[in-house]
């Protein structure tokens, strides 16, 4: 693991953005997440790693209640966002998802123009007072998605016509446009080539200045490159959670060590 | 009967071929199946198919061609004065056929010996009476020429049948021995069987296509006959539909087309919103239990024969509309005279089309990738926002295709309009008026007892062909749109 370079570790302790306690998830009979406790900090990139099927996506989707859309999925335990339980009856999952944005594994731009893709969220939430306002929001989001220069002359062209890496950055811009506080990313680079991956990683590092970012990844190098905290999942349990540098250089649990040295996976 | 026996013996021979072919293959490999190029049964199938298929094919073709051939030869025997034109010739020929058949029956019942049947003369015997005794009724006395032709007919078909049996048997035996001789452990039986199956499939596909072409061509020729008798400009651009028996009918398609389109539009106005909403509910909102229950129920609607819908129009919807808009109805207006109207037929046809639209749209909505929905929900959109702004726009081309397919079904639908729309051809904007459609007129023009060669009858073919072109155009357009949309997500 010598070839990994670690990003500068912020030493000072950040405030907790999301705190999960005793989270269990069942798909029908199957127990997919077993008693997970984790605290996700603000303005930090947290990576979820672990072998396929260990429940990374499932847990990530608990954080913005995307699991509500799956009939057989049942979540127990409590998850607090800024100290408020997001599974409380009074919380509207729709509003929650505006605060906790999500980027998916496969780029999924809507079959609309680039402009409309980005304007989609702000329109739904009524964030713009007029056209000029909206133009500004769209431009800002595209700039933050590091794709403005590439698309500024073709905003009225369909988003599906972009390359894979561009599409994924468009999706990030789209998620950013609704001004979320947390950004969840489920293997955002697995469908991308190395160059596009590098662009997205760079972008994630920039996003950290404003958001709390949670990223699921299969690539340990990627986790090491972009994250400050790492959580290792195995068979539905959270095995180890800590500073990325420590997890990769000096893991406490033998299972973590086996995984990062390539013995389980 | 002999044909049946022929087929049975072919089947037996082919079954024997299977057994022998397999055996020969095995013995050529000295009982060791691993030495064979193909599995033993492939050798058996090879012999069986080579025996059966060419012989069966020849049999089928022979059975089709022989009557045509004999008929054309016999019709030359009929003297000119008996059959001055093609139509009377047809009548005489069917007389000949009936007499020949009668003779067969008489022989079978023992009322005539085979020799007697051959030497029968109208001058000596009352053929009509003799045949009447065995239950074959003829309309008029048999003319000597007809009797002679019938006797000739029997002779020729008998020779033909013998020739056919011989030819088919030779073919089958030839195929049997050829493929049996070929059978050897290095023979690639598997590849040959594979090719045989391929050609069988191609044959089936081309039969379907050829039949379609045949249907279109037959309509086309009758349509040409129609235009020889009737002015094409009147058919396409006239304003009235008024067939009569004096020979100066006005036969224009336009009033019928108007009725057809009017009914179809009303049907779509009913079917598209209801079907689409049902599809959205079933694919986006309903949970598995509801879906498992509601989908089959909707599909039952699709299985109801259209004549039942017709009855529903006639007995329920029509009276209901009259009860509302008719004289003494509960609105107190007098807008509707009878139960049949464009609205009656349109509403019922719309009900018929609901499951069609909903199941097509359901497929199309399901084809929109889940990732689209997740993307929208993940941005904090509600379900209905997601459906309205992402799912439906993405599915739109497919849905348009589905609507066009529904339209083409509406245009071609017959029973509901026959029973619900009425029979008056006119241009009218009032949906409570009784109107008529292309399909109903085809039915009535062909089921009347008018002369088959008159323009009043032949117009049915011209109408049919126009309808065919119209629906074909719609289908092609719909398929084009649907296919283009499919590509988008692949
Ligand atoms: N929609 C679903 N329905 C039923 N089981 C599911 C569903 N999604 C995931 N699972 C199960 O939950 C477990 C965790 O899956 P997932 O969270 O996708 O793992 P990961 O993202 O770590 O590869 C797996 O065993 C998987 O089979
Ligand atoms: Mg996953």
Short mmCIF file of C-alpha atoms in Angstrom, two decimals, chain B:
data_model
loop_
_atom_site.label_atom_id
_atom_site.label_comp_id
_atom_site.label_asym_id
_atom_site.label_seq_id
_atom_site.Cartn_x
_atom_site.Cartn_y
_atom_site.Cartn_z
CA UNK B 1 -59.69 -41.18 -48.31
CA UNK B 2 -56.78 -42.42 -50.42
CA UNK B 3 -54.93 -39.22 -49.54
CA UNK B 4 -55.31 -39.98 -45.85
CA UNK B 5 -53.90 -43.47 -46.40
CA UNK B 6 -51.07 -42.02 -48.38
CA UNK B 7 -50.17 -39.68 -45.52
CA UNK B 8 -50.43 -42.47 -42.97
CA UNK B 9 -48.08 -44.69 -44.96
CA UNK B 10 -45.67 -41.78 -45.34
CA UNK B 11 -45.64 -41.35 -41.57
CA UNK B 12 -45.08 -45.05 -41.03
CA UNK B 13 -42.25 -45.09 -43.56
CA UNK B 14 -40.66 -42.10 -41.93
CA UNK B 15 -40.90 -43.65 -38.47
CA UNK B 16 -39.26 -46.76 -39.86
CA UNK B 17 -36.62 -44.49 -41.39
CA UNK B 18 -35.86 -43.10 -37.94
CA UNK B 19 -35.32 -46.56 -36.50
CA UNK B 20 -33.28 -47.88 -39.42
CA UNK B 21 -31.17 -44.75 -39.79
CA UNK B 22 -30.27 -44.84 -36.15
CA UNK B 23 -29.46 -48.50 -36.32
CA UNK B 24 -27.29 -48.16 -39.37
CA UNK B 25 -25.37 -45.30 -37.77
CA UNK B 26 -24.80 -47.33 -34.64
CA UNK B 27 -23.66 -50.39 -36.50
CA UNK B 28 -21.29 -48.33 -38.67
CA UNK B 29 -19.65 -47.22 -35.43
CA UNK B 30 -19.72 -50.78 -34.14
CA UNK B 31 -22.11 -49.89 -31.35
CA UNK B 32 -19.91 -47.18 -29.90
CA UNK B 33 -21.89 -43.93 -29.95
CA UNK B 34 -18.78 -41.89 -29.22
CA UNK B 35 -17.36 -42.78 -32.63
CA UNK B 36 -20.31 -41.05 -34.32
CA UNK B 37 -20.07 -37.49 -35.56
CA UNK B 38 -23.53 -36.72 -34.13
CA UNK B 39 -25.83 -38.19 -31.55
CA UNK B 40 -27.49 -41.38 -32.89
CA UNK B 41 -30.96 -39.83 -32.94
CA UNK B 42 -29.75 -37.19 -35.42
CA UNK B 43 -29.10 -39.94 -37.97
CA UNK B 44 -32.59 -41.25 -37.35
CA UNK B 45 -34.10 -37.79 -37.75
CA UNK B 46 -32.15 -37.23 -40.91
CA UNK B 47 -33.60 -40.33 -42.57
CA UNK B 48 -37.07 -39.66 -41.19
CA UNK B 49 -37.17 -36.06 -42.45
CA UNK B 50 -35.64 -36.83 -45.83
CA UNK B 51 -38.32 -39.46 -46.29
CA UNK B 52 -41.23 -37.41 -45.09
CA UNK B 53 -40.77 -33.75 -45.94
CA UNK B 54 -40.21 -33.74 -49.72
CA UNK B 55 -43.01 -36.28 -50.15
CA UNK B 56 -45.42 -34.28 -48.02
CA UNK B 57 -44.50 -31.08 -49.83
CA UNK B 58 -45.07 -32.70 -53.21
CA UNK B 59 -48.38 -34.07 -51.98
CA UNK B 60 -49.56 -30.65 -50.84
CA UNK B 61 -48.59 -28.97 -54.08
CA UNK B 62 -50.17 -31.73 -56.15
CA UNK B 63 -53.42 -31.47 -54.22
CA UNK B 64 -53.51 -27.74 -54.91
CA UNK B 65 -52.58 -27.88 -58.57
CA UNK B 66 -54.51 -30.93 -59.76
CA UNK B 67 -58.05 -29.48 -59.42
CA UNK B 68 -56.98 -26.27 -61.16
CA UNK B 69 -55.41 -28.21 -63.99
CA UNK B 70 -58.38 -30.52 -64.46
CA UNK B 71 -60.81 -27.65 -64.27
CA UNK B 72 -59.06 -25.74 -67.02
CA UNK B 73 -58.97 -28.85 -69.24
CA UNK B 74 -62.63 -29.66 -68.62
CA UNK B 75 -63.81 -26.14 -69.25
CA UNK B 76 -62.46 -26.46 -72.78
CA UNK B 77 -64.94 -29.30 -73.30
CA UNK B 78 -67.88 -27.03 -72.58
CA UNK B 79 -69.26 -25.72 -75.88
CA UNK B 80 -69.32 -21.98 -76.51
CA UNK B 81 -73.12 -21.65 -76.72
CA UNK B 82 -73.58 -23.21 -73.28
CA UNK B 83 -71.25 -20.75 -71.60
CA UNK B 84 -70.96 -17.50 -73.52
CA UNK B 85 -69.16 -15.57 -70.75
CA UNK B 86 -66.94 -16.26 -67.76
CA UNK B 87 -69.71 -16.06 -65.23
CA UNK B 88 -71.97 -18.68 -66.85
CA UNK B 89 -68.92 -20.82 -67.40
CA UNK B 90 -68.40 -20.75 -63.66
CA UNK B 91 -71.98 -21.87 -63.08
CA UNK B 92 -71.70 -24.68 -65.62
CA UNK B 93 -68.42 -25.82 -64.11
CA UNK B 94 -69.96 -26.05 -60.68
CA UNK B 95 -72.77 -28.15 -62.23
CA UNK B 96 -70.12 -30.45 -63.67
CA UNK B 97 -68.51 -30.72 -60.26
CA UNK B 98 -71.81 -31.58 -58.62
CA UNK B 99 -72.69 -34.25 -61.19
CA UNK B 100 -69.25 -35.82 -60.85
CA UNK B 101 -69.63 -35.84 -57.11
CA UNK B 102 -73.13 -37.32 -57.48
CA UNK B 103 -71.77 -40.13 -59.60
CA UNK B 104 -69.16 -40.85 -56.92
CA UNK B 105 -71.84 -40.98 -54.26
CA UNK B 106 -74.03 -43.22 -56.38
CA UNK B 107 -71.18 -45.67 -56.90
CA UNK B 108 -70.29 -45.61 -53.24
CA UNK B 109 -73.89 -46.45 -52.36
CA UNK B 110 -74.06 -49.20 -54.95
CA UNK B 111 -76.80 -47.52 -56.99
CA UNK B 112 -74.54 -47.51 -60.04
CA UNK B 113 -71.65 -49.70 -60.97
CA UNK B 114 -68.43 -48.03 -62.03
CA UNK B 115 -68.93 -49.14 -65.63
CA UNK B 116 -72.49 -47.90 -65.65
CA UNK B 117 -71.35 -44.54 -64.44
CA UNK B 118 -68.89 -44.35 -67.27
CA UNK B 119 -71.35 -45.30 -69.98
CA UNK B 120 -74.30 -43.33 -68.71
CA UNK B 121 -76.08 -41.37 -71.48
CA UNK B 122 -78.65 -38.65 -71.01
CA UNK B 123 -80.63 -39.98 -73.96
CA UNK B 124 -81.06 -43.36 -72.28
CA UNK B 125 -81.22 -42.56 -68.56
CA UNK B 126 -82.82 -39.81 -66.52
CA UNK B 127 -79.62 -38.93 -64.70
CA UNK B 128 -81.30 -36.35 -62.46
CA UNK B 129 -83.77 -38.97 -61.20
CA UNK B 130 -81.12 -41.65 -60.71
CA UNK B 131 -78.95 -39.29 -58.69
CA UNK B 132 -81.96 -38.02 -56.80
CA UNK B 133 -82.60 -41.58 -55.59
CA UNK B 134 -79.25 -41.63 -53.79
CA UNK B 135 -79.81 -38.21 -52.29
CA UNK B 136 -77.88 -35.96 -54.68
CA UNK B 137 -80.28 -33.21 -55.67
CA UNK B 138 -79.66 -31.37 -58.93
CA UNK B 139 -81.39 -28.12 -59.85
CA UNK B 140 -82.17 -28.96 -63.47
CA UNK B 141 -82.00 -31.83 -65.92
CA UNK B 142 -78.47 -32.80 -66.78
CA UNK B 143 -77.39 -31.76 -70.25
CA UNK B 144 -75.44 -34.30 -72.29
CA UNK B 145 -72.39 -32.01 -72.49
CA UNK B 146 -72.36 -31.57 -68.75
CA UNK B 147 -72.68 -35.29 -68.12
CA UNK B 148 -69.87 -35.99 -70.54
CA UNK B 149 -67.70 -33.36 -68.90
CA UNK B 150 -68.48 -34.82 -65.50
CA UNK B 151 -67.51 -38.29 -66.66
CA UNK B 152 -64.33 -36.90 -68.13
CA UNK B 153 -63.74 -35.08 -64.86
CA UNK B 154 -63.97 -38.33 -62.93
CA UNK B 155 -61.60 -40.11 -65.27
CA UNK B 156 -59.04 -37.33 -65.07
CA UNK B 157 -59.12 -37.02 -61.31
CA UNK B 158 -58.83 -40.76 -60.94
CA UNK B 159 -55.73 -40.87 -63.15
CA UNK B 160 -54.43 -37.83 -61.34
CA UNK B 161 -54.84 -39.49 -57.97
CA UNK B 162 -53.03 -42.61 -59.09
CA UNK B 163 -50.20 -40.57 -60.56
CA UNK B 164 -50.00 -38.57 -57.37
CA UNK B 165 -49.77 -41.67 -55.19
CA UNK B 166 -47.05 -43.12 -57.38
CA UNK B 167 -45.07 -39.90 -57.52
CA UNK B 168 -45.25 -39.33 -53.78
CA UNK B 169 -44.33 -42.93 -53.02
CA UNK B 170 -41.33 -42.78 -55.35
CA UNK B 171 -40.21 -39.55 -53.74
CA UNK B 172 -40.55 -40.98 -50.24
CA UNK B 173 -38.79 -44.24 -51.06
CA UNK B 174 -36.09 -42.34 -52.93
CA UNK B 175 -35.52 -40.05 -49.96
CA UNK B 176 -35.49 -43.01 -47.65
CA UNK B 177 -32.91 -45.03 -49.56
CA UNK B 178 -30.73 -42.02 -50.40
CA UNK B 179 -30.47 -40.84 -46.82
CA UNK B 180 -30.17 -44.40 -45.55
CA UNK B 181 -27.21 -45.03 -47.86
CA UNK B 182 -25.61 -41.78 -46.72
CA UNK B 183 -25.80 -42.75 -43.08
CA UNK B 184 -22.31 -43.51 -41.88
CA UNK B 185 -20.42 -42.69 -38.74
CA UNK B 186 -18.63 -39.72 -40.36
CA UNK B 187 -21.76 -38.30 -41.91
CA UNK B 188 -22.59 -34.90 -40.35
CA UNK B 189 -26.18 -35.70 -39.54
CA UNK B 190 -26.46 -32.98 -36.93
CA UNK B 191 -25.57 -30.20 -39.36
CA UNK B 192 -27.97 -31.58 -41.96
CA UNK B 193 -30.83 -31.76 -39.46
CA UNK B 194 -29.98 -28.22 -38.35
CA UNK B 195 -30.25 -27.02 -41.95
CA UNK B 196 -33.50 -28.92 -42.39
CA UNK B 197 -35.00 -27.19 -39.37
CA UNK B 198 -33.82 -23.83 -40.63
CA UNK B 199 -35.51 -24.33 -43.98
CA UNK B 200 -38.70 -25.42 -42.24
CA UNK B 201 -38.73 -22.20 -40.24
CA UNK B 202 -38.04 -20.11 -43.32
CA UNK B 203 -40.88 -21.88 -45.09
CA UNK B 204 -43.29 -21.02 -42.29
CA UNK B 205 -42.21 -17.39 -42.30
CA UNK B 206 -42.53 -17.06 -46.05
CA UNK B 207 -45.95 -18.70 -46.01
CA UNK B 208 -47.17 -15.99 -43.64
CA UNK B 209 -45.72 -13.28 -45.85
CA UNK B 210 -47.02 -14.84 -49.06
CA UNK B 211 -50.53 -15.07 -47.64
CA UNK B 212 -50.44 -11.39 -46.77
CA UNK B 213 -49.31 -10.56 -50.26
CA UNK B 214 -52.03 -12.84 -51.64
CA UNK B 215 -54.73 -11.12 -49.63
CA UNK B 216 -53.58 -7.68 -50.70
CA UNK B 217 -53.32 -8.70 -54.34
CA UNK B 218 -56.78 -10.24 -54.42
CA UNK B 219 -58.23 -7.06 -52.95
CA UNK B 220 -56.20 -5.08 -55.39
CA UNK B 221 -57.55 -6.88 -58.46
CA UNK B 222 -61.14 -6.63 -57.30
CA UNK B 223 -60.53 -2.96 -56.64
CA UNK B 224 -59.31 -2.54 -60.21
CA UNK B 225 -62.49 -4.27 -61.40
CA UNK B 226 -64.45 -1.80 -59.34
CA UNK B 227 -62.72 1.20 -60.85
CA UNK B 228 -63.47 -0.16 -64.32
CA UNK B 229 -67.16 0.05 -63.47
CA UNK B 230 -67.17 3.12 -61.32
CA UNK B 231 -65.60 6.53 -61.51
CA UNK B 232 -62.54 6.76 -59.26
CA UNK B 233 -63.01 10.49 -58.77
CA UNK B 234 -66.47 9.88 -57.34
CA UNK B 235 -65.09 7.22 -55.01
CA UNK B 236 -62.32 9.37 -53.61
CA UNK B 237 -63.76 12.87 -53.84
CA UNK B 238 -67.53 12.52 -54.04
CA UNK B 239 -69.72 13.71 -51.22
CA UNK B 240 -72.48 11.13 -51.07
CA UNK B 241 -72.81 7.46 -50.31
CA UNK B 242 -76.03 6.26 -51.90
CA UNK B 243 -75.96 2.79 -53.39
CA UNK B 244 -79.05 1.79 -55.40
CA UNK B 245 -80.05 -0.88 -57.86
CA UNK B 246 -80.61 1.35 -60.88
CA UNK B 247 -76.94 1.47 -61.71
CA UNK B 248 -76.27 5.10 -60.93
CA UNK B 249 -75.11 4.67 -57.34
CA UNK B 250 -73.01 7.34 -55.75
CA UNK B 251 -70.28 5.49 -53.89
CA UNK B 252 -67.95 7.91 -52.17
CA UNK B 253 -65.65 6.89 -49.36
CA UNK B 254 -65.54 10.36 -47.77
CA UNK B 255 -68.75 10.26 -45.72
CA UNK B 256 -67.78 6.80 -44.48
CA UNK B 257 -64.28 7.97 -43.66
CA UNK B 258 -65.77 10.86 -41.73
CA UNK B 259 -67.91 8.48 -39.68
CA UNK B 260 -64.95 6.16 -39.11
CA UNK B 261 -62.67 8.94 -37.93
CA UNK B 262 -65.35 10.53 -35.77
CA UNK B 263 -66.06 7.25 -33.96
CA UNK B 264 -62.34 6.56 -33.59
CA UNK B 265 -61.62 9.99 -32.17
CA UNK B 266 -64.33 9.58 -29.54
CA UNK B 267 -63.02 6.10 -28.74
CA UNK B 268 -59.52 7.48 -28.25
CA UNK B 269 -60.83 10.34 -26.11
CA UNK B 270 -62.24 7.67 -23.81
CA UNK B 271 -59.47 5.10 -24.01
CA UNK B 272 -56.31 7.21 -23.89
CA UNK B 273 -56.78 9.08 -20.60
CA UNK B 274 -58.34 6.14 -18.78
CA UNK B 275 -55.86 3.62 -20.15
CA UNK B 276 -52.88 5.85 -19.51
CA UNK B 277 -53.88 6.68 -15.95
CA UNK B 278 -54.56 3.03 -15.26
CA UNK B 279 -51.11 2.18 -16.58
CA UNK B 280 -49.45 4.88 -14.46
CA UNK B 281 -51.27 3.65 -11.39
CA UNK B 282 -50.42 0.02 -12.04
CA UNK B 283 -46.77 0.56 -12.84
CA UNK B 284 -45.87 3.37 -10.46
CA UNK B 285 -48.18 3.24 -7.45
CA UNK B 286 -49.84 -0.14 -7.08
CA UNK B 287 -48.12 -2.61 -4.79
CA UNK B 288 -47.61 -6.20 -5.82
CA UNK B 289 -50.87 -7.50 -4.39
CA UNK B 290 -52.97 -4.95 -6.21
CA UNK B 291 -51.03 -5.45 -9.42
CA UNK B 292 -51.38 -9.22 -9.28
CA UNK B 293 -55.11 -8.75 -9.00
CA UNK B 294 -55.84 -5.73 -11.22
CA UNK B 295 -53.67 -6.56 -14.23
CA UNK B 296 -55.35 -9.86 -15.12
CA UNK B 297 -58.70 -8.21 -14.54
CA UNK B 298 -57.88 -5.49 -17.05
CA UNK B 299 -56.66 -8.10 -19.47
CA UNK B 300 -59.96 -9.94 -19.23
CA UNK B 301 -61.52 -6.82 -20.75
CA UNK B 302 -59.20 -7.35 -23.71
CA UNK B 303 -60.44 -10.90 -24.10
CA UNK B 304 -64.12 -10.05 -24.46
CA UNK B 305 -65.28 -10.69 -28.04
CA UNK B 306 -66.16 -7.45 -29.78
CA UNK B 307 -69.65 -8.70 -30.58
CA UNK B 308 -70.32 -8.68 -26.84
CA UNK B 309 -69.22 -5.07 -26.72
CA UNK B 310 -71.59 -4.51 -29.62
CA UNK B 311 -74.46 -5.93 -27.58
CA UNK B 312 -73.42 -3.72 -24.69
CA UNK B 313 -73.58 -0.71 -27.01
CA UNK B 314 -76.96 -1.71 -28.39
CA UNK B 315 -78.66 -2.74 -25.17
CA UNK B 316 -77.05 -0.65 -22.46
CA UNK B 317 -75.09 2.38 -23.59
CA UNK B 318 -77.42 3.38 -26.44
CA UNK B 319 -80.61 3.35 -24.32
CA UNK B 320 -78.72 5.10 -21.51
CA UNK B 321 -77.74 7.93 -23.88
CA UNK B 322 -81.26 8.15 -25.27
CA UNK B 323 -82.52 8.28 -21.70
CA UNK B 324 -80.30 11.28 -21.18
CA UNK B 325 -80.37 13.20 -24.44
CA UNK B 326 -83.45 11.78 -26.15
CA UNK B 327 -87.13 12.68 -26.12
CA UNK B 328 -88.54 12.47 -22.60
CA UNK B 329 -85.02 11.96 -21.33
CA UNK B 330 -83.85 13.33 -18.07
CA UNK B 331 -82.16 16.40 -19.52
CA UNK B 332 -85.46 17.28 -21.14
CA UNK B 333 -83.83 17.91 -24.51
CA UNK B 334 -84.58 16.15 -27.72
CA UNK B 335 -81.18 15.80 -29.30
CA UNK B 336 -81.05 12.10 -29.89
CA UNK B 337 -83.49 10.14 -32.04
CA UNK B 338 -82.36 6.51 -31.74
CA UNK B 339 -80.00 4.43 -29.67
CA UNK B 340 -77.41 4.13 -32.40
CA UNK B 341 -75.05 7.07 -32.62
CA UNK B 342 -71.43 8.01 -33.05
CA UNK B 343 -71.21 8.58 -29.32
CA UNK B 344 -72.66 5.16 -28.45
CA UNK B 345 -70.19 3.32 -30.67
CA UNK B 346 -67.31 5.61 -29.71
CA UNK B 347 -67.77 5.22 -25.97
CA UNK B 348 -68.07 1.45 -26.15
CA UNK B 349 -65.11 1.17 -28.51
CA UNK B 350 -63.16 3.34 -26.10
CA UNK B 351 -63.95 0.90 -23.31
CA UNK B 352 -62.76 -1.90 -25.52
CA UNK B 353 -59.48 -0.10 -26.15
CA UNK B 354 -58.71 0.74 -22.50
CA UNK B 355 -56.85 -2.51 -21.75
CA UNK B 356 -55.05 -2.26 -25.08
CA UNK B 357 -53.77 1.24 -24.32
CA UNK B 358 -53.04 0.47 -20.70
CA UNK B 359 -51.08 -2.71 -21.26
CA UNK B 360 -48.99 -1.15 -24.04
CA UNK B 361 -48.33 1.99 -21.97
CA UNK B 362 -47.56 -0.14 -18.95
CA UNK B 363 -44.81 -1.91 -20.88
CA UNK B 364 -43.46 1.39 -22.11
CA UNK B 365 -43.50 3.04 -18.70
CA UNK B 366 -41.78 0.02 -17.20
CA UNK B 367 -39.09 0.30 -19.86
CA UNK B 368 -38.10 3.73 -18.51
CA UNK B 369 -35.01 2.89 -16.44
CA UNK B 370 -35.41 2.90 -12.68
CA UNK B 371 -32.31 5.14 -12.60
CA UNK B 372 -34.42 7.99 -14.04
CA UNK B 373 -36.93 7.70 -11.22
CA UNK B 374 -34.20 7.38 -8.60
CA UNK B 375 -32.49 10.46 -10.00
CA UNK B 376 -35.64 12.49 -9.71
CA UNK B 377 -36.70 11.16 -6.31
CA UNK B 378 -33.15 11.70 -5.07
CA UNK B 379 -33.48 15.38 -5.90
CA UNK B 380 -36.50 15.63 -3.67
CA UNK B 381 -39.26 15.33 -6.26
CA UNK B 382 -42.52 13.66 -5.27
CA UNK B 383 -43.79 10.63 -7.10
CA UNK B 384 -46.27 12.49 -9.23
CA UNK B 385 -43.69 15.16 -10.09
CA UNK B 386 -41.36 12.37 -11.09
CA UNK B 387 -44.01 10.80 -13.27
CA UNK B 388 -45.13 14.02 -14.90
CA UNK B 389 -41.72 15.52 -15.48
CA UNK B 390 -39.42 12.57 -16.02
CA UNK B 391 -41.20 9.27 -16.63
CA UNK B 392 -43.96 10.40 -18.99
CA UNK B 393 -41.73 12.66 -21.12
CA UNK B 394 -39.24 9.82 -21.42
CA UNK B 395 -42.01 7.41 -22.34
CA UNK B 396 -43.84 9.86 -24.59
CA UNK B 397 -42.73 8.56 -28.00
CA UNK B 398 -43.67 5.05 -26.96
CA UNK B 399 -47.01 6.21 -25.70
CA UNK B 400 -47.69 8.05 -28.94
CA UNK B 401 -46.90 4.80 -30.72
CA UNK B 402 -49.35 2.96 -28.49
CA UNK B 403 -52.04 5.53 -29.22
CA UNK B 404 -51.49 5.18 -32.95
CA UNK B 405 -51.80 1.41 -32.66
CA UNK B 406 -55.01 1.89 -30.72
CA UNK B 407 -56.24 4.28 -33.42
CA UNK B 408 -55.59 1.74 -36.10
CA UNK B 409 -57.57 -0.84 -34.14
CA UNK B 410 -60.40 1.63 -33.73
CA UNK B 411 -60.49 2.34 -37.45
CA UNK B 412 -60.61 -1.35 -38.32
CA UNK B 413 -63.13 -2.31 -35.64
CA UNK B 414 -66.35 -3.71 -37.08
CA UNK B 415 -68.82 -5.37 -34.73
CA UNK B 416 -69.21 -2.46 -32.32
CA UNK B 417 -69.93 0.02 -35.08
CA UNK B 418 -72.22 -2.38 -36.92
CA UNK B 419 -74.34 -2.60 -33.80
CA UNK B 420 -73.83 0.80 -32.23
CA UNK B 421 -73.18 3.47 -34.85
CA UNK B 422 -76.09 3.16 -37.24
CA UNK B 423 -76.32 2.97 -41.02
CA UNK B 424 -76.70 6.50 -42.32
CA UNK B 425 -73.79 7.89 -44.27
CA UNK B 426 -73.54 11.61 -43.78
CA UNK B 427 -71.29 14.45 -42.80
CA UNK B 428 -72.43 15.69 -39.45
CA UNK B 429 -70.70 17.17 -36.48
CA UNK B 430 -73.28 16.00 -33.99
CA UNK B 431 -72.01 13.03 -31.97
CA UNK B 432 -75.60 12.06 -31.15
CA UNK B 433 -76.37 11.46 -34.82
CA UNK B 434 -76.37 8.03 -36.24
CA UNK B 435 -73.52 7.63 -38.76
CA UNK B 436 -71.81 4.82 -40.54
CA UNK B 437 -68.25 3.68 -41.05
CA UNK B 438 -66.15 2.01 -43.70
CA UNK B 439 -66.24 -1.38 -42.00
CA UNK B 440 -70.02 -1.45 -41.56
CA UNK B 441 -70.49 -0.59 -45.23
CA UNK B 442 -68.15 -3.40 -46.27
CA UNK B 443 -70.27 -5.82 -44.30
CA UNK B 444 -73.54 -4.59 -45.70
CA UNK B 445 -72.33 -4.37 -49.32
CA UNK B 446 -71.11 -7.96 -49.25
CA UNK B 447 -73.98 -9.50 -47.35
CA UNK B 448 -76.75 -8.10 -49.53
CA UNK B 449 -77.96 -10.29 -52.40
CA UNK B 450 -76.68 -8.00 -55.10
CA UNK B 451 -74.89 -9.31 -58.13
CA UNK B 452 -71.29 -10.04 -57.26
CA UNK B 453 -69.91 -8.26 -60.30
CA UNK B 454 -71.79 -5.02 -59.71
CA UNK B 455 -70.01 -1.90 -58.52
CA UNK B 456 -72.25 -1.88 -55.44
CA UNK B 457 -70.59 -5.10 -54.30
CA UNK B 458 -67.12 -4.51 -55.67
CA UNK B 459 -66.91 -1.21 -53.82
CA UNK B 460 -66.40 -3.31 -50.68
CA UNK B 461 -62.97 -4.26 -51.96
CA UNK B 462 -62.02 -0.70 -52.73
CA UNK B 463 -63.17 0.26 -49.24
CA UNK B 464 -61.27 -2.66 -47.75
CA UNK B 465 -58.10 -1.75 -49.56
CA UNK B 466 -58.36 1.89 -48.49
CA UNK B 467 -58.87 0.76 -44.91
CA UNK B 468 -55.90 -1.55 -45.20
CA UNK B 469 -53.67 1.24 -46.51
CA UNK B 470 -54.86 3.57 -43.76
CA UNK B 471 -54.26 1.14 -40.89
CA UNK B 472 -51.02 -0.09 -42.40
CA UNK B 473 -49.77 3.49 -42.56
CA UNK B 474 -50.69 4.04 -38.93
CA UNK B 475 -49.07 0.81 -37.83
CA UNK B 476 -45.86 1.52 -39.70
CA UNK B 477 -45.69 4.99 -38.19
CA UNK B 478 -46.39 3.62 -34.71
CA UNK B 479 -43.80 0.87 -34.98
CA UNK B 480 -41.26 3.34 -36.30
CA UNK B 481 -41.81 5.63 -33.33
CA UNK B 482 -41.82 2.81 -30.78
CA UNK B 483 -38.64 1.30 -32.19
CA UNK B 484 -36.83 4.60 -32.29
CA UNK B 485 -37.73 5.11 -28.67
CA UNK B 486 -36.49 1.65 -27.67
CA UNK B 487 -33.06 2.39 -29.11
CA UNK B 488 -32.76 5.38 -26.85
CA UNK B 489 -32.29 3.18 -23.77
CA UNK B 490 -30.19 0.39 -25.21
#
